[in-house]
Amino acid sequence: MSPPSVLARAPAKINLALHVGPVRGDGYHELATVYEAIDVYDEVRATPRNDPAVSVETVDPAGWPVVGVGADADHLAVRAAAALRRQCGVETGVHLHVRKDIPVAAGLAGGSADAAAALVACAALWGLGLDRPELLDVAAGLGSDVPFALVGGTAVGTGRGERVQPLPAAPATTWVLVTSTPGLSTPAVYARTDSMRAGHDLPAAGFDGETPAGDVLLADLLAAVRSGDADRIATGLHNDLQPAATRLRPGLADVRAAGRAAGALAGLVSGSGPSLLLLVRGDAHAAAVATAVTSAATGALAGVRVRTVHGTGTGAAVVDDPPARLGGG
C-alpha cells in the first residue's frame, strides 16, 4: 500500500563560482559553475488525491501563504510531479504542500529545490522505485538547478548548469547569508549582463562553452574547496552575474563592503541575487560579522534577514515526518 503522505526536503544552493558564457542557440547561456548546497531547506509533503489533478499550496515556516510563487500550472513543484506522472504512467493525482524557508527569487534556487523535493516525495508516494539517475533525467528537463538540488553536496555544473558532476566530500564552509526583498528576476540579471558586455561595461564572456569541467576556470577554486582553507576559498570566489545584480540593486555593494569591513573573508552575490554571501571562518566569526553587517543591510536594502549557514552534503531526500509541524496537505 502507498503511504498516506510522504515528506521530502531539498537544500538551497549557492554558486562558489559562476562563469557565464555567450548565449546559445536555445537562448540559454553556457555555464561553468561550482555549486554548494547549504543548510536552508524547503519541504514538500505529497498526499494522494482522489482525482488525477496535481495541486499545490505554498506556505512560509509560520504557515502563512507565500507571495510570489507561481499558480498551480506554473509552480515548479507541480511541473515536477506532472513530468514524473507522464514519464511513469501514473494516473493518481497528488497534492503538494510546500513549506518554504528558501526565499523566492533570491539566487538560491528555491523553486528548483521545490521541484527536486517533489520528485523525491512523489516517487516514494507512488512506489516507483526509481534510482537517482532516472530522477536526474526528469530533473534536467525542469530547470538548470533542479539536478543539483537532487545531488546536493558540492558539484561542478556545466551546460546550462544541468550537467552535474559531484565532487568528493569536503570540509564545510560557513557563511553569513543576507537575504532581502523584493527578489531579482534571473532572466533580467542575465539580460543586463549581456547588455553590459555589449556596451563594454563588462569584459566579454571568458569562455566559449568548450571549457571542460575542472579546467583553468575552476581548478584553483576546486583545490581550495578540497583543502577546506577558507582563505584560499575566498580568493577563488567569482560570479559573472554580480556586476549586473549590483547595478539592479545598488544596496548590495554597500552591504558587501560593510561585510568586508567587519572582517568577512570575501563577499559574493549568490547566483542572480539579490542574496549576498559573506565567507567567514566559523560560527563565532559569523556571529561577529552578522552583528556588524545587520545595521548596514537594513539601511541599504528592504526585507532583510541575516543568518549563519553552512555547506552541507545533503541533497533532496525523504525525511521522517516531524511531529506537529507541517500538518496535512
Tab-separated table of C-alpha atoms in Angstrom:
chain	number	residue	atom	x	y	z
A	1	MET	CA	0.000	0.000	0.000
A	2	SER	CA	1.120	3.558	-0.647
A	3	PRO	CA	1.877	5.682	2.410
A	4	PRO	CA	-0.767	8.295	3.333
A	5	SER	CA	1.770	11.033	2.567
A	6	VAL	CA	5.488	11.473	2.054
A	7	LEU	CA	7.617	14.359	3.280
A	8	ALA	CA	10.823	15.338	1.444
A	9	ARG	CA	13.172	18.268	1.673
A	10	ALA	CA	15.789	19.813	-0.596
A	11	PRO	CA	18.509	22.430	0.001
A	12	ALA	CA	19.169	25.918	-1.234
A	13	LYS	CA	22.191	26.262	-3.465
A	14	ILE	CA	24.944	28.822	-3.712
A	15	ASN	CA	27.497	29.243	-6.505
A	16	LEU	CA	31.090	29.470	-5.333
A	17	ALA	CA	31.995	30.270	-8.925
A	18	LEU	CA	29.687	31.179	-11.786
A	19	HIS	CA	31.270	31.760	-15.182
A	20	VAL	CA	28.722	32.763	-17.826
A	21	GLY	CA	29.466	32.082	-21.467
A	22	PRO	CA	27.726	33.507	-24.520
A	23	VAL	CA	24.072	32.907	-25.347
A	24	ARG	CA	23.476	29.559	-27.039
A	25	GLY	CA	21.114	28.877	-29.910
A	26	ASP	CA	18.438	27.696	-27.481
A	27	GLY	CA	18.511	31.017	-25.605
A	28	TYR	CA	20.400	29.705	-22.576
A	29	HIS	CA	23.902	30.723	-21.565
A	30	GLU	CA	26.689	28.182	-21.350
A	31	LEU	CA	27.863	27.968	-17.735
A	32	ALA	CA	30.788	26.676	-15.735
A	33	THR	CA	29.918	26.725	-12.053
A	34	VAL	CA	30.754	25.233	-8.688
A	35	TYR	CA	27.580	24.546	-6.741
A	36	GLU	CA	27.364	24.109	-2.987
A	37	ALA	CA	24.272	23.114	-1.010
A	38	ILE	CA	23.629	24.990	2.230
A	39	ASP	CA	21.584	24.074	5.293
A	40	VAL	CA	18.499	26.066	4.342
A	41	TYR	CA	15.698	23.819	3.117
A	42	ASP	CA	12.273	23.759	1.536
A	43	GLU	CA	9.995	20.852	2.416
A	44	VAL	CA	7.325	19.238	0.255
A	45	ARG	CA	4.635	16.877	1.516
A	46	ALA	CA	2.992	14.777	-1.205
A	47	THR	CA	-0.509	13.478	-0.407
A	48	PRO	CA	-2.705	11.409	-2.758
A	49	ARG	CA	-5.794	12.986	-4.292
A	50	ASN	CA	-8.977	11.193	-5.268
A	51	ASP	CA	-8.790	12.633	-8.784
A	52	PRO	CA	-5.973	12.927	-11.362
A	53	ALA	CA	-5.136	16.578	-10.607
A	54	VAL	CA	-1.823	17.919	-9.299
A	55	SER	CA	-2.334	20.813	-6.875
A	56	VAL	CA	-0.111	22.864	-4.581
A	57	GLU	CA	-0.180	25.233	-1.647
A	58	THR	CA	2.910	27.117	-0.507
A	59	VAL	CA	3.432	28.494	2.988
A	60	ASP	CA	6.273	30.049	4.946
A	61	PRO	CA	7.674	28.462	8.144
A	62	ALA	CA	4.947	30.190	10.179
A	63	GLY	CA	2.224	28.751	7.946
A	64	TRP	CA	1.345	31.936	6.042
A	65	PRO	CA	0.828	31.819	2.253
A	66	VAL	CA	3.935	32.794	0.290
A	67	VAL	CA	3.639	35.650	-2.182
A	68	GLY	CA	5.500	35.492	-5.489
A	69	VAL	CA	5.319	31.788	-6.309
A	70	GLY	CA	3.559	30.586	-9.434
A	71	ALA	CA	-0.006	29.308	-9.598
A	72	ASP	CA	-0.556	25.573	-9.878
A	73	ALA	CA	0.344	25.231	-13.557
A	74	ASP	CA	3.455	27.413	-13.229
A	75	HIS	CA	4.721	26.113	-9.882
A	76	LEU	CA	7.928	24.177	-10.466
A	77	ALA	CA	6.933	21.520	-7.932
A	78	VAL	CA	3.691	20.920	-9.861
A	79	ARG	CA	5.601	20.711	-13.126
A	80	ALA	CA	7.946	18.183	-11.499
A	81	ALA	CA	5.114	15.960	-10.278
A	82	ALA	CA	3.331	16.201	-13.634
A	83	ALA	CA	6.500	15.295	-15.543
A	84	LEU	CA	7.094	12.288	-13.309
A	85	ARG	CA	3.487	11.137	-13.802
A	86	ARG	CA	3.821	11.351	-17.577
A	87	GLN	CA	7.127	9.504	-17.668
A	88	CYS	CA	5.966	6.672	-15.410
A	89	GLY	CA	2.335	6.402	-16.495
A	90	VAL	CA	0.924	7.274	-13.069
A	91	GLU	CA	-2.805	8.048	-13.044
A	92	THR	CA	-3.178	9.089	-9.400
A	93	GLY	CA	-3.333	12.788	-8.555
A	94	VAL	CA	-1.309	14.420	-5.794
A	95	HIS	CA	-1.481	17.475	-3.557
A	96	LEU	CA	1.813	19.169	-2.717
A	97	HIS	CA	2.161	21.154	0.494
A	98	VAL	CA	5.318	23.256	0.178
A	99	ARG	CA	6.896	24.791	3.261
A	100	LYS	CA	9.375	27.425	2.078
A	101	ASP	CA	12.345	28.602	4.091
A	102	ILE	CA	14.308	29.475	0.927
A	103	PRO	CA	13.369	32.999	-0.190
A	104	VAL	CA	11.680	33.478	-3.565
A	105	ALA	CA	13.747	34.876	-6.484
A	106	ALA	CA	16.799	35.147	-4.237
A	107	GLY	CA	19.525	33.477	-6.293
A	108	LEU	CA	19.286	30.400	-4.011
A	109	ALA	CA	17.309	28.095	-6.364
A	110	GLY	CA	14.297	27.764	-4.098
A	111	GLY	CA	11.988	26.813	-6.953
A	112	SER	CA	14.447	24.146	-8.063
A	113	ALA	CA	14.594	22.811	-4.502
A	114	ASP	CA	10.791	22.531	-4.503
A	115	ALA	CA	10.905	20.607	-7.774
A	116	ALA	CA	13.593	18.223	-6.522
A	117	ALA	CA	11.749	17.580	-3.257
A	118	ALA	CA	8.523	16.984	-5.196
A	119	LEU	CA	10.256	14.443	-7.445
A	120	VAL	CA	11.613	12.521	-4.462
A	121	ALA	CA	8.359	12.697	-2.495
A	122	CYS	CA	6.135	11.664	-5.404
A	123	ALA	CA	8.458	8.844	-6.482
A	124	ALA	CA	8.216	7.432	-2.955
A	125	LEU	CA	4.471	8.048	-2.674
A	126	TRP	CA	3.763	6.245	-5.930
A	127	GLY	CA	6.238	3.426	-5.207
A	128	LEU	CA	8.087	3.998	-8.473
A	129	GLY	CA	11.415	2.570	-7.328
A	130	LEU	CA	13.392	4.999	-9.463
A	131	ASP	CA	17.114	5.341	-8.947
A	132	ARG	CA	18.831	8.727	-8.780
A	133	PRO	CA	19.979	8.764	-12.460
A	134	GLU	CA	16.372	8.244	-13.583
A	135	LEU	CA	15.222	11.149	-11.389
A	136	LEU	CA	18.075	13.271	-12.741
A	137	ASP	CA	16.797	12.730	-16.286
A	138	VAL	CA	13.418	14.167	-15.289
A	139	ALA	CA	15.067	16.962	-13.293
A	140	ALA	CA	17.187	18.123	-16.242
A	141	GLY	CA	14.057	18.886	-18.237
A	142	LEU	CA	12.587	21.053	-15.493
A	143	GLY	CA	15.279	23.658	-14.840
A	144	SER	CA	19.009	24.244	-14.782
A	145	ASP	CA	19.409	23.954	-10.991
A	146	VAL	CA	16.997	21.069	-10.330
A	147	PRO	CA	19.562	18.282	-10.913
A	148	PHE	CA	21.921	19.840	-8.373
A	149	ALA	CA	19.132	20.101	-5.804
A	150	LEU	CA	18.789	16.324	-6.119
A	151	VAL	CA	22.519	15.720	-5.775
A	152	GLY	CA	23.471	18.261	-3.076
A	153	GLY	CA	26.957	18.494	-1.608
A	154	THR	CA	29.465	20.293	-3.816
A	155	ALA	CA	29.480	19.781	-7.574
A	156	VAL	CA	30.645	21.205	-10.869
A	157	GLY	CA	27.845	22.274	-13.201
A	158	THR	CA	28.228	22.679	-16.954
A	159	GLY	CA	25.938	23.076	-19.959
A	160	ARG	CA	23.251	25.461	-18.704
A	161	GLY	CA	24.035	24.100	-15.225
A	162	GLU	CA	22.043	20.879	-15.571
A	163	ARG	CA	25.071	18.626	-16.187
A	164	VAL	CA	26.239	17.950	-12.639
A	165	GLN	CA	29.489	16.295	-11.612
A	166	PRO	CA	29.523	15.656	-7.841
A	167	LEU	CA	32.774	16.317	-6.033
A	168	PRO	CA	34.227	14.347	-3.115
A	169	ALA	CA	33.071	15.438	0.323
A	170	ALA	CA	34.975	18.495	1.532
A	171	PRO	CA	35.146	20.395	4.837
A	172	ALA	CA	32.036	22.502	5.420
A	173	THR	CA	32.135	26.220	4.722
A	174	THR	CA	30.472	28.844	6.937
A	175	TRP	CA	28.706	31.933	5.593
A	176	VAL	CA	26.709	34.900	6.723
A	177	LEU	CA	23.736	34.938	4.358
A	178	VAL	CA	21.992	38.279	3.806
A	179	THR	CA	18.633	37.989	2.032
A	180	SER	CA	16.357	40.857	1.067
A	181	THR	CA	13.217	41.697	-0.868
A	182	PRO	CA	11.957	42.060	-3.482
A	183	GLY	CA	13.655	39.296	-5.431
A	184	LEU	CA	15.525	39.771	-8.672
A	185	SER	CA	14.386	38.169	-11.931
A	186	THR	CA	17.016	35.701	-13.165
A	187	PRO	CA	16.295	36.468	-16.863
A	188	ALA	CA	16.604	40.194	-16.115
A	189	VAL	CA	20.021	39.728	-14.493
A	190	TYR	CA	21.286	37.654	-17.420
A	191	ALA	CA	19.914	40.220	-19.869
A	192	ARG	CA	21.631	43.056	-18.000
A	193	THR	CA	24.889	41.068	-18.042
A	194	ASP	CA	24.582	40.676	-21.816
A	195	SER	CA	23.842	44.382	-22.313
A	196	MET	CA	26.756	45.419	-20.083
A	197	ARG	CA	29.057	43.182	-22.113
A	198	ALA	CA	27.714	44.607	-25.372
A	199	GLY	CA	28.295	48.114	-24.063
A	200	HIS	CA	31.787	47.205	-22.857
A	201	ASP	CA	30.845	47.889	-19.229
A	202	LEU	CA	31.917	44.291	-18.637
A	203	PRO	CA	34.543	42.142	-20.389
A	204	ALA	CA	33.277	39.692	-22.975
A	205	ALA	CA	32.443	36.149	-21.877
A	206	GLY	CA	35.568	34.494	-20.525
A	207	PHE	CA	34.961	31.131	-22.216
A	208	ASP	CA	33.178	29.779	-25.259
A	209	GLY	CA	31.343	26.795	-23.826
A	210	GLU	CA	34.039	24.314	-24.784
A	211	THR	CA	35.924	24.590	-21.478
A	212	PRO	CA	35.884	21.190	-19.731
A	213	ALA	CA	34.775	20.980	-16.115
A	214	GLY	CA	37.738	21.453	-13.800
A	215	ASP	CA	39.772	23.346	-16.412
A	216	VAL	CA	41.547	26.600	-15.673
A	217	LEU	CA	38.323	28.472	-14.843
A	218	LEU	CA	37.597	26.289	-11.822
A	219	ALA	CA	40.810	24.424	-10.973
A	220	ASP	CA	42.156	26.770	-8.274
A	221	LEU	CA	38.810	27.054	-6.525
A	222	LEU	CA	38.256	23.297	-6.578
A	223	ALA	CA	41.663	22.747	-4.968
A	224	ALA	CA	40.795	25.335	-2.313
A	225	VAL	CA	37.429	23.674	-1.613
A	226	ARG	CA	39.121	20.297	-1.190
A	227	SER	CA	41.566	21.830	1.292
A	228	GLY	CA	38.843	23.426	3.391
A	229	ASP	CA	41.043	26.521	3.781
A	230	ALA	CA	38.613	29.437	3.961
A	231	ASP	CA	41.292	31.985	2.984
A	232	ARG	CA	42.093	30.027	-0.178
A	233	ILE	CA	38.409	29.625	-0.999
A	234	ALA	CA	37.922	33.378	-0.583
A	235	THR	CA	40.448	34.139	-3.319
A	236	GLY	CA	38.662	31.844	-5.798
A	237	LEU	CA	35.060	33.025	-5.384
A	238	HIS	CA	33.649	34.506	-8.589
A	239	ASN	CA	30.287	35.465	-10.115
A	240	ASP	CA	29.932	36.893	-13.621
A	241	LEU	CA	26.382	37.986	-12.745
A	242	GLN	CA	27.426	40.051	-9.729
A	243	PRO	CA	28.009	43.357	-11.567
A	244	ALA	CA	24.571	43.212	-13.192
A	245	ALA	CA	22.829	42.235	-9.946
A	246	THR	CA	24.585	45.093	-8.165
A	247	ARG	CA	23.597	47.502	-10.931
A	248	LEU	CA	19.961	46.442	-10.498
A	249	ARG	CA	20.169	46.506	-6.680
A	250	PRO	CA	22.856	49.091	-5.733
A	251	GLY	CA	22.492	48.491	-1.996
A	252	LEU	CA	24.208	45.133	-2.409
A	253	ALA	CA	27.549	46.876	-2.921
A	254	ASP	CA	27.157	48.755	0.363
A	255	VAL	CA	26.345	45.595	2.294
A	256	ARG	CA	29.211	43.694	0.705
A	257	ALA	CA	31.601	46.493	1.668
A	258	ALA	CA	30.228	46.515	5.214
A	259	GLY	CA	30.778	42.778	5.464
A	260	ARG	CA	34.383	43.058	4.350
A	261	ALA	CA	34.949	45.931	6.780
A	262	ALA	CA	33.521	43.720	9.548
A	263	GLY	CA	36.102	41.034	8.829
A	264	ALA	CA	34.429	38.724	6.292
A	265	LEU	CA	36.999	36.970	4.128
A	266	ALA	CA	35.003	37.677	0.962
A	267	GLY	CA	31.594	38.841	-0.193
A	268	LEU	CA	29.723	37.404	-3.150
A	269	VAL	CA	26.274	37.764	-4.674
A	270	SER	CA	24.634	34.338	-4.819
A	271	GLY	CA	23.727	33.402	-8.389
A	272	SER	CA	21.495	36.081	-9.888
A	273	GLY	CA	20.950	37.690	-6.473
A	274	PRO	CA	19.875	39.547	-4.506
A	275	SER	CA	21.131	37.238	-1.730
A	276	LEU	CA	24.617	38.098	-0.525
A	277	LEU	CA	27.162	35.655	0.915
A	278	LEU	CA	29.910	36.632	3.337
A	279	LEU	CA	32.525	33.926	3.848
A	280	VAL	CA	33.735	33.520	7.445
A	281	ARG	CA	35.949	31.115	9.385
A	282	GLY	CA	33.309	29.596	11.664
A	283	ASP	CA	30.263	30.265	13.793
A	284	ALA	CA	31.941	32.651	16.233
A	285	HIS	CA	33.338	34.708	13.365
A	286	ALA	CA	29.915	34.577	11.694
A	287	ALA	CA	28.179	35.968	14.774
A	288	ALA	CA	30.515	38.954	14.888
A	289	VAL	CA	30.168	39.682	11.169
A	290	ALA	CA	26.387	39.257	11.247
A	291	THR	CA	26.034	41.720	14.113
A	292	ALA	CA	28.167	44.287	12.335
A	293	VAL	CA	26.530	43.926	8.933
A	294	THR	CA	22.873	43.924	10.038
A	295	SER	CA	22.710	47.687	10.502
A	296	ALA	CA	24.231	48.364	7.071
A	297	ALA	CA	21.930	45.842	5.429
A	298	THR	CA	18.723	47.222	6.933
A	299	GLY	CA	19.789	50.707	5.871
A	300	ALA	CA	20.580	49.730	2.281
A	301	LEU	CA	18.003	47.028	1.479
A	302	ALA	CA	14.411	46.067	2.287
A	303	GLY	CA	13.084	42.918	3.942
A	304	VAL	CA	16.498	41.986	5.288
A	305	ARG	CA	17.246	38.712	7.048
A	306	VAL	CA	20.769	37.886	8.259
A	307	ARG	CA	21.659	34.353	9.320
A	308	THR	CA	24.562	31.922	9.546
A	309	VAL	CA	24.535	28.983	7.117
A	310	HIS	CA	26.858	26.103	6.352
A	311	GLY	CA	27.799	23.974	3.394
A	312	THR	CA	26.113	20.589	3.615
A	313	GLY	CA	26.280	17.245	1.874
A	314	THR	CA	22.518	16.804	1.817
A	315	GLY	CA	20.566	16.699	-1.438
A	316	ALA	CA	16.827	16.124	-1.871
A	317	ALA	CA	15.633	13.220	0.279
A	318	VAL	CA	12.638	11.775	2.060
A	319	VAL	CA	12.729	12.720	5.723
A	320	ASP	CA	10.975	11.482	8.830
A	321	ASP	CA	7.714	13.258	9.485
A	322	PRO	CA	8.358	15.676	12.372
A	323	PRO	CA	5.521	15.658	14.880
A	324	ALA	CA	3.039	18.528	14.753
A	325	ARG	CA	4.901	20.618	12.247
A	326	LEU	CA	3.987	20.509	8.574
A	327	GLY	CA	0.375	19.491	9.002
A	328	GLY	CA	-1.617	17.939	6.205
A	329	GLY	CA	-1.564	18.661	2.548
